[in-house]
Coordinates of C-alpha atoms in Angstrom, one line a residue:
M1 CA 19.1 88.1 -32.4
D2 CA 20.9 89.7 -29.9
V3 CA 21.8 93.2 -32.1
E4 CA 24.7 94.7 -29.9
K5 CA 26.3 91.0 -29.6
V6 CA 25.6 90.7 -33.8
F7 CA 25.8 94.1 -35.8
H8 CA 28.7 95.7 -36.8
M9 CA 30.1 96.9 -40.2
N10 CA 32.8 94.5 -42.2
G11 CA 35.6 95.0 -40.9
G12 CA 39.2 95.1 -42.6
L13 CA 40.1 96.3 -46.2
G14 CA 39.0 93.4 -48.7
E15 CA 36.5 93.8 -51.2
N16 CA 33.1 93.6 -49.1
S17 CA 34.3 95.9 -46.2
Y18 CA 32.6 98.7 -45.3
A19 CA 36.0 100.9 -45.6
Q20 CA 35.8 99.5 -49.2
N21 CA 32.1 100.3 -49.4
S22 CA 30.8 103.7 -47.4
Y23 CA 31.6 106.0 -50.5
L24 CA 27.9 107.0 -50.5
Q25 CA 27.6 107.6 -46.8
K26 CA 31.1 109.9 -47.1
K27 CA 29.6 111.7 -50.2
A28 CA 26.2 112.5 -48.2
S29 CA 28.6 113.9 -44.9
D30 CA 30.1 116.2 -47.7
M31 CA 27.5 117.6 -48.6
V32 CA 26.7 118.9 -45.2
K33 CA 30.0 119.0 -43.7
H34 CA 29.6 122.9 -43.4
I35 CA 27.0 122.7 -41.1
T36 CA 28.8 120.2 -39.1
L37 CA 32.0 122.2 -38.8
K38 CA 29.8 125.2 -38.4
S39 CA 28.6 123.7 -35.7
L40 CA 31.9 122.9 -33.7
E41 CA 33.2 126.3 -34.7
E42 CA 30.6 127.9 -33.0
T43 CA 30.7 125.4 -29.9
Y44 CA 34.2 126.0 -29.4
V45 CA 34.0 130.0 -30.2
S46 CA 31.8 130.6 -27.6
S47 CA 33.5 129.1 -24.5
T48 CA 37.3 128.8 -26.0
P49 CA 37.9 125.3 -23.9
E50 CA 41.7 124.5 -22.8
S51 CA 40.6 120.9 -23.7
L52 CA 37.9 120.6 -26.2
G53 CA 35.9 117.0 -26.1
I54 CA 34.2 115.4 -29.4
A55 CA 32.6 111.8 -29.7
D56 CA 31.7 110.4 -32.8
L57 CA 29.1 108.2 -31.8
G58 CA 28.8 104.8 -34.6
C59 CA 31.7 105.5 -35.8
S60 CA 32.5 102.4 -37.9
C61 CA 35.9 101.8 -39.3
G62 CA 37.8 103.2 -42.3
Q63 CA 39.3 106.3 -43.3
N64 CA 35.5 107.9 -43.0
T65 CA 36.0 108.1 -39.3
L66 CA 39.8 109.4 -39.3
S67 CA 38.5 111.9 -42.3
T68 CA 36.1 113.5 -40.1
I69 CA 38.1 113.9 -36.9
R70 CA 41.0 115.6 -38.7
E71 CA 38.7 118.2 -40.6
M72 CA 37.2 118.9 -36.8
V73 CA 41.0 119.8 -35.6
E74 CA 41.9 121.7 -39.1
T75 CA 39.0 123.9 -38.1
I76 CA 39.6 124.7 -34.3
D77 CA 43.2 125.1 -35.6
K78 CA 42.2 127.8 -38.3
I79 CA 40.4 129.5 -35.8
V80 CA 43.3 129.6 -33.4
H81 CA 45.8 130.6 -35.7
K82 CA 43.5 133.7 -36.7
F83 CA 42.9 135.0 -33.0
S84 CA 46.2 134.7 -31.4
N85 CA 45.2 135.5 -28.4
I86 CA 43.1 132.5 -28.4
P87 CA 45.4 129.6 -26.6
P88 CA 45.2 126.0 -28.6
P89 CA 43.1 123.5 -27.0
E90 CA 43.8 119.6 -26.4
Y91 CA 41.5 117.5 -28.4
R92 CA 40.2 114.7 -26.5
V93 CA 38.6 112.5 -29.4
Y94 CA 36.0 109.7 -28.3
L95 CA 35.0 107.1 -30.8
N96 CA 32.3 105.2 -29.9
D97 CA 30.7 101.8 -31.6
L98 CA 29.5 98.5 -30.9
P99 CA 31.7 96.3 -29.4
T100 CA 31.5 94.4 -32.7
N101 CA 32.9 97.1 -34.5
D102 CA 36.6 96.6 -36.1
F103 CA 38.4 99.2 -33.9
N104 CA 41.7 97.7 -34.8
A105 CA 41.3 98.6 -38.0
V106 CA 41.3 102.0 -36.9
F107 CA 43.6 101.8 -34.3
K108 CA 45.9 100.6 -37.3
I109 CA 45.8 103.2 -39.4
L110 CA 46.4 106.1 -36.3
P111 CA 50.0 106.4 -36.6
D112 CA 50.1 107.5 -40.2
F113 CA 46.9 109.6 -39.2
Y114 CA 48.9 111.3 -36.5
K115 CA 52.1 111.7 -38.9
E116 CA 49.8 113.5 -41.2
L117 CA 47.8 115.9 -39.4
N118 CA 51.1 116.5 -37.4
N119 CA 52.9 117.7 -40.6
Q120 CA 50.0 119.4 -42.0
R121 CA 49.5 121.5 -38.8
H122 CA 53.0 121.8 -38.7
V123 CA 53.1 124.1 -41.9
Q124 CA 49.7 125.5 -41.8
C125 CA 49.9 126.8 -37.9
Q126 CA 53.7 126.7 -36.9
K127 CA 52.5 128.1 -33.2
L128 CA 50.7 125.3 -32.7
E129 CA 51.4 122.8 -30.0
S130 CA 48.2 121.2 -28.8
S131 CA 47.8 116.9 -28.5
V132 CA 45.4 115.5 -30.2
Y133 CA 44.5 112.3 -28.4
I134 CA 42.2 109.5 -29.8
A135 CA 40.6 106.7 -27.9
G136 CA 37.9 103.6 -28.5
Y137 CA 35.0 103.8 -26.6
P138 CA 32.8 100.6 -27.3
G139 CA 29.4 100.2 -26.3
T140 CA 26.0 100.9 -27.1
F141 CA 24.8 104.6 -27.6
Y142 CA 21.5 103.8 -26.2
G143 CA 22.2 104.8 -22.8
R144 CA 25.2 106.4 -21.0
L145 CA 29.0 106.1 -22.3
F146 CA 30.8 108.9 -20.9
P147 CA 31.0 110.9 -17.2
D148 CA 28.7 113.5 -16.7
K149 CA 30.0 116.9 -18.5
C150 CA 33.0 115.9 -20.2
L151 CA 31.9 116.6 -24.1
H152 CA 31.7 119.9 -26.0
F153 CA 30.5 118.8 -29.4
I154 CA 29.1 115.1 -30.1
Y155 CA 28.7 114.0 -34.1
S156 CA 27.0 110.9 -35.3
S157 CA 26.4 110.2 -39.2
Y158 CA 24.1 107.3 -40.5
S159 CA 23.8 105.2 -37.1
L160 CA 20.9 106.6 -35.1
H161 CA 18.5 105.3 -37.5
W162 CA 19.5 101.8 -36.4
L163 CA 17.6 100.4 -33.6
S164 CA 18.5 99.3 -30.3
K165 CA 16.9 95.7 -31.1
I166 CA 14.5 94.3 -33.2
P167 CA 10.7 95.7 -31.9
P168 CA 9.3 92.5 -29.5
G169 CA 6.1 94.2 -31.0
L170 CA 6.8 92.6 -33.9
Y171 CA 6.1 89.1 -32.4
D172 CA 2.8 86.9 -31.3
K173 CA 2.9 85.4 -28.3
E174 CA 4.2 82.1 -29.6
G175 CA 7.6 84.3 -31.0
H176 CA 6.3 84.3 -34.2
S177 CA 6.8 87.5 -36.8
I178 CA 3.4 89.2 -37.6
N179 CA 5.4 90.6 -40.7
K180 CA 6.2 87.2 -42.6
G181 CA 8.1 87.3 -45.9
K182 CA 8.8 91.6 -45.4
F183 CA 11.9 92.9 -43.3
Y184 CA 10.7 96.4 -43.0
I185 CA 7.1 98.2 -43.4
S186 CA 5.5 97.6 -46.4
K187 CA 2.4 97.9 -48.0
S188 CA 1.4 94.8 -46.6
S189 CA 2.1 95.3 -43.4
S190 CA -0.5 95.9 -40.7
L191 CA -0.6 98.8 -38.2
Q192 CA 0.7 96.9 -35.4
V193 CA 3.9 96.3 -37.4
S194 CA 4.6 100.3 -37.6
K195 CA 3.3 101.1 -34.6
A196 CA 5.9 98.7 -33.0
Y197 CA 8.5 100.3 -34.8
F198 CA 8.0 103.5 -33.7
N199 CA 7.6 102.4 -30.1
Q200 CA 11.1 101.3 -30.6
F201 CA 12.3 104.1 -31.9
Q202 CA 10.7 106.6 -29.2
E203 CA 11.9 104.1 -26.6
D204 CA 15.4 104.3 -28.3
F205 CA 15.9 108.2 -29.2
S206 CA 14.4 109.4 -26.1
L207 CA 17.1 107.1 -23.8
F208 CA 19.7 108.7 -26.4
L209 CA 18.8 111.9 -25.8
Q210 CA 18.5 111.4 -21.9
S211 CA 22.1 110.2 -22.1
R212 CA 23.6 112.8 -23.8
S213 CA 21.9 115.3 -21.9
K214 CA 24.1 114.5 -19.1
E215 CA 27.1 114.1 -20.7
I216 CA 27.4 117.3 -22.6
L217 CA 27.7 120.6 -21.2
S218 CA 25.9 123.8 -21.5
G219 CA 26.2 125.3 -24.5
G220 CA 27.7 122.0 -26.4
R221 CA 26.1 120.7 -29.5
M222 CA 25.1 117.4 -31.4
V223 CA 24.9 117.4 -34.9
L224 CA 23.0 114.2 -36.2
I225 CA 22.8 112.2 -39.7
L226 CA 20.6 110.0 -40.3
L227 CA 17.8 108.3 -42.6
G228 CA 14.2 109.2 -42.5
R229 CA 11.2 109.7 -44.7
R230 CA 9.5 112.9 -45.7
D231 CA 6.2 112.7 -44.2
Q232 CA 3.7 110.4 -42.0
N233 CA 3.6 107.3 -45.0
H234 CA 6.1 104.9 -44.3
V235 CA 5.8 103.8 -47.2
D236 CA 7.6 105.6 -50.3
R237 CA 10.1 105.4 -52.9
G238 CA 13.0 105.9 -50.5
N239 CA 14.7 103.8 -47.4
S240 CA 11.5 101.4 -47.5
F241 CA 11.2 100.4 -50.7
L242 CA 15.0 99.7 -50.6
W243 CA 13.9 97.2 -48.1
E244 CA 11.0 96.1 -50.0
L245 CA 13.9 95.3 -52.8
L246 CA 15.6 92.9 -50.3
S247 CA 12.8 91.3 -49.7
Q248 CA 12.1 91.0 -52.8
S249 CA 15.8 89.7 -53.2
F250 CA 15.0 87.0 -50.8
A251 CA 12.1 85.8 -52.1
T252 CA 14.0 84.8 -55.7
L253 CA 16.1 82.9 -53.6
V254 CA 13.3 81.1 -52.2
S255 CA 12.1 80.5 -55.4
K256 CA 15.5 78.8 -56.6
G257 CA 15.7 76.7 -53.1
E258 CA 18.4 78.4 -51.8
V259 CA 16.4 79.6 -49.0
K260 CA 13.7 78.1 -46.9
Q261 CA 10.6 80.8 -46.5
E262 CA 10.4 79.9 -42.7
K263 CA 13.9 81.5 -42.4
V264 CA 12.6 84.8 -44.6
D265 CA 9.7 84.8 -42.5
E266 CA 11.3 84.8 -39.1
Y267 CA 14.0 87.5 -39.8
D268 CA 13.0 91.4 -39.2
A269 CA 15.3 94.4 -39.9
H270 CA 16.6 96.8 -36.4
F271 CA 16.0 99.9 -38.6
Y272 CA 13.6 102.8 -38.3
A273 CA 13.6 106.1 -40.6
P274 CA 11.5 108.4 -38.6
S275 CA 9.7 111.4 -39.5
R276 CA 11.0 115.2 -39.3
N277 CA 7.9 115.3 -37.0
E278 CA 8.7 112.9 -34.7
L279 CA 12.2 113.5 -34.1
E280 CA 11.0 117.4 -33.4
E281 CA 8.6 115.7 -30.5
E282 CA 11.1 113.5 -29.1
V283 CA 13.7 116.7 -28.7
K284 CA 10.3 119.1 -27.4
K285 CA 9.6 115.9 -24.6
N286 CA 13.2 115.7 -23.3
G287 CA 13.3 119.6 -23.2
S288 CA 17.4 119.6 -22.4
F289 CA 18.4 121.0 -26.0
K290 CA 17.7 123.4 -28.7
L291 CA 16.7 122.6 -32.2
E292 CA 19.1 125.2 -34.2
R293 CA 18.9 123.4 -37.5
F294 CA 17.1 120.5 -39.3
E295 CA 17.6 119.6 -42.9
M296 CA 16.6 117.1 -45.5
F297 CA 18.7 116.4 -48.1
E298 CA 19.1 113.1 -51.0
I299 CA 22.0 111.5 -51.1
E300 CA 23.3 111.9 -55.1
H301 CA 23.4 108.8 -57.2
Y302 CA 26.7 106.7 -57.5
T303 CA 28.1 107.6 -61.0
G304 CA 31.7 106.1 -60.8
P305 CA 32.8 103.9 -63.7
Y306 CA 33.2 100.9 -62.4
M307 CA 29.9 99.8 -61.5
S308 CA 26.0 100.9 -61.7
H309 CA 24.1 103.1 -59.2
G310 CA 22.7 99.3 -57.9
T311 CA 25.8 97.6 -57.8
A312 CA 27.2 100.5 -56.0
V313 CA 24.0 100.5 -53.2
A314 CA 24.0 96.7 -53.2
R315 CA 28.0 96.5 -52.2
T316 CA 27.2 99.2 -49.6
I317 CA 24.2 97.7 -47.9
R318 CA 26.2 94.2 -48.1
A319 CA 29.0 95.8 -45.9
I320 CA 26.0 97.1 -43.4
Q321 CA 23.8 94.1 -43.2
E322 CA 26.0 91.3 -43.9
S323 CA 27.0 90.2 -40.0
M324 CA 23.0 90.3 -39.6
I325 CA 22.1 88.5 -42.9
S326 CA 24.8 85.7 -42.1
R327 CA 24.4 84.9 -38.9
H328 CA 20.1 83.8 -39.5
F329 CA 20.8 82.7 -43.0
G330 CA 24.6 81.8 -43.5
E331 CA 27.7 83.1 -45.6
E332 CA 26.6 80.9 -49.0
I333 CA 24.1 83.1 -50.1
L334 CA 25.3 86.3 -49.7
D335 CA 27.2 86.4 -53.2
N336 CA 23.7 85.7 -54.9
L337 CA 21.4 87.9 -52.6
F338 CA 23.6 91.0 -53.2
E339 CA 23.9 90.6 -56.9
N340 CA 20.0 90.2 -57.2
Y341 CA 19.7 93.1 -55.0
G342 CA 22.1 95.5 -57.4
N343 CA 19.7 94.6 -60.2
L344 CA 16.4 95.2 -58.6
I345 CA 17.8 98.5 -58.0
D346 CA 18.8 99.3 -61.3
E347 CA 15.7 97.9 -63.0
E348 CA 13.7 99.9 -60.6
M349 CA 16.0 103.0 -61.5
G350 CA 14.8 102.7 -65.0
I351 CA 11.3 103.0 -64.0
E352 CA 11.2 105.6 -61.7
D353 CA 13.9 107.3 -59.3
I354 CA 14.2 105.7 -55.9
K355 CA 15.3 108.7 -53.3
P356 CA 16.2 107.9 -50.2
I357 CA 16.4 111.1 -47.7
S358 CA 18.7 112.0 -45.1
F359 CA 18.2 114.4 -42.2
I360 CA 20.8 116.8 -40.6
I361 CA 20.2 118.1 -37.3
V362 CA 22.2 120.2 -35.1
L363 CA 21.0 120.2 -31.0
K364 CA 22.6 122.6 -28.4
R365 CA 22.7 121.7 -25.0
L366 CA 20.4 124.3 -22.8

């Protein structure tokens, strides 16, 4: 399956859309927002450019995308307002995601976004006359996207754990999966499986750093938020366990005759949760960036009144994975699959906590 042509978050504003089911990602990015905005502030103050270039890589769609941009603009506005001798910059904002992303959903809410932002800026900083220019920039970030040295700040939230493709090392000479019945690295997976995923991560992240090193100015920064794992063990009660539960949900459908086992055996995830050491090693090998900050954190459980934590997680995963799963298995299984998945998560949470971890990394261009 060609990931670049198929993979996307669910568009629109419907019940299963990413816009309606990205609460957990928003909560996580808010937890480390102070790091993101402080890094942007330090980048701007060090050079006070007349035109500030910002890119959001893997922007997806919905209010989360524009709320982050609003906070960035407000942060710089406050600095300009505080130091009246600094002229306000114009903001060049590039929203990047795969061409399959629902950019139209973002464009439709831009007029209201501009109106609200300008009203707020006028009230808070009446002398500001700079403009905010926002553009969609479709394409994979595993490769070049922008002209040389045009960006000051790059932000990517919950995108870099998605690989550019399903690792080719997961298949034998006849094209059959060597990780049958599992979608990711599990206890029953061979060392060859974890090696295949690691090799693909190395190739992708190396290319990502190499590409960004050419596009970002010296002194510019990148803030990267992604899922990871605590140590060298690939199997834990975190991100890998959530994939294990998804494979169990499919096993239930197989037992009921709703899905064929062969179809399950043929499906693999284009996902990798790196360790801190693996990420640091790639940054070191690239040599273009200084690692300024690296922190691990856990996303707090969903505690809303309308659904359980398991249901919230299942809806989030569905909004992310539906494009890939429906392409391979068909749409008719989705409701039963993710109902089973949510129930399994809740059952396991009753036995022992599931604790997926995330990293936030700040890199400064040398």
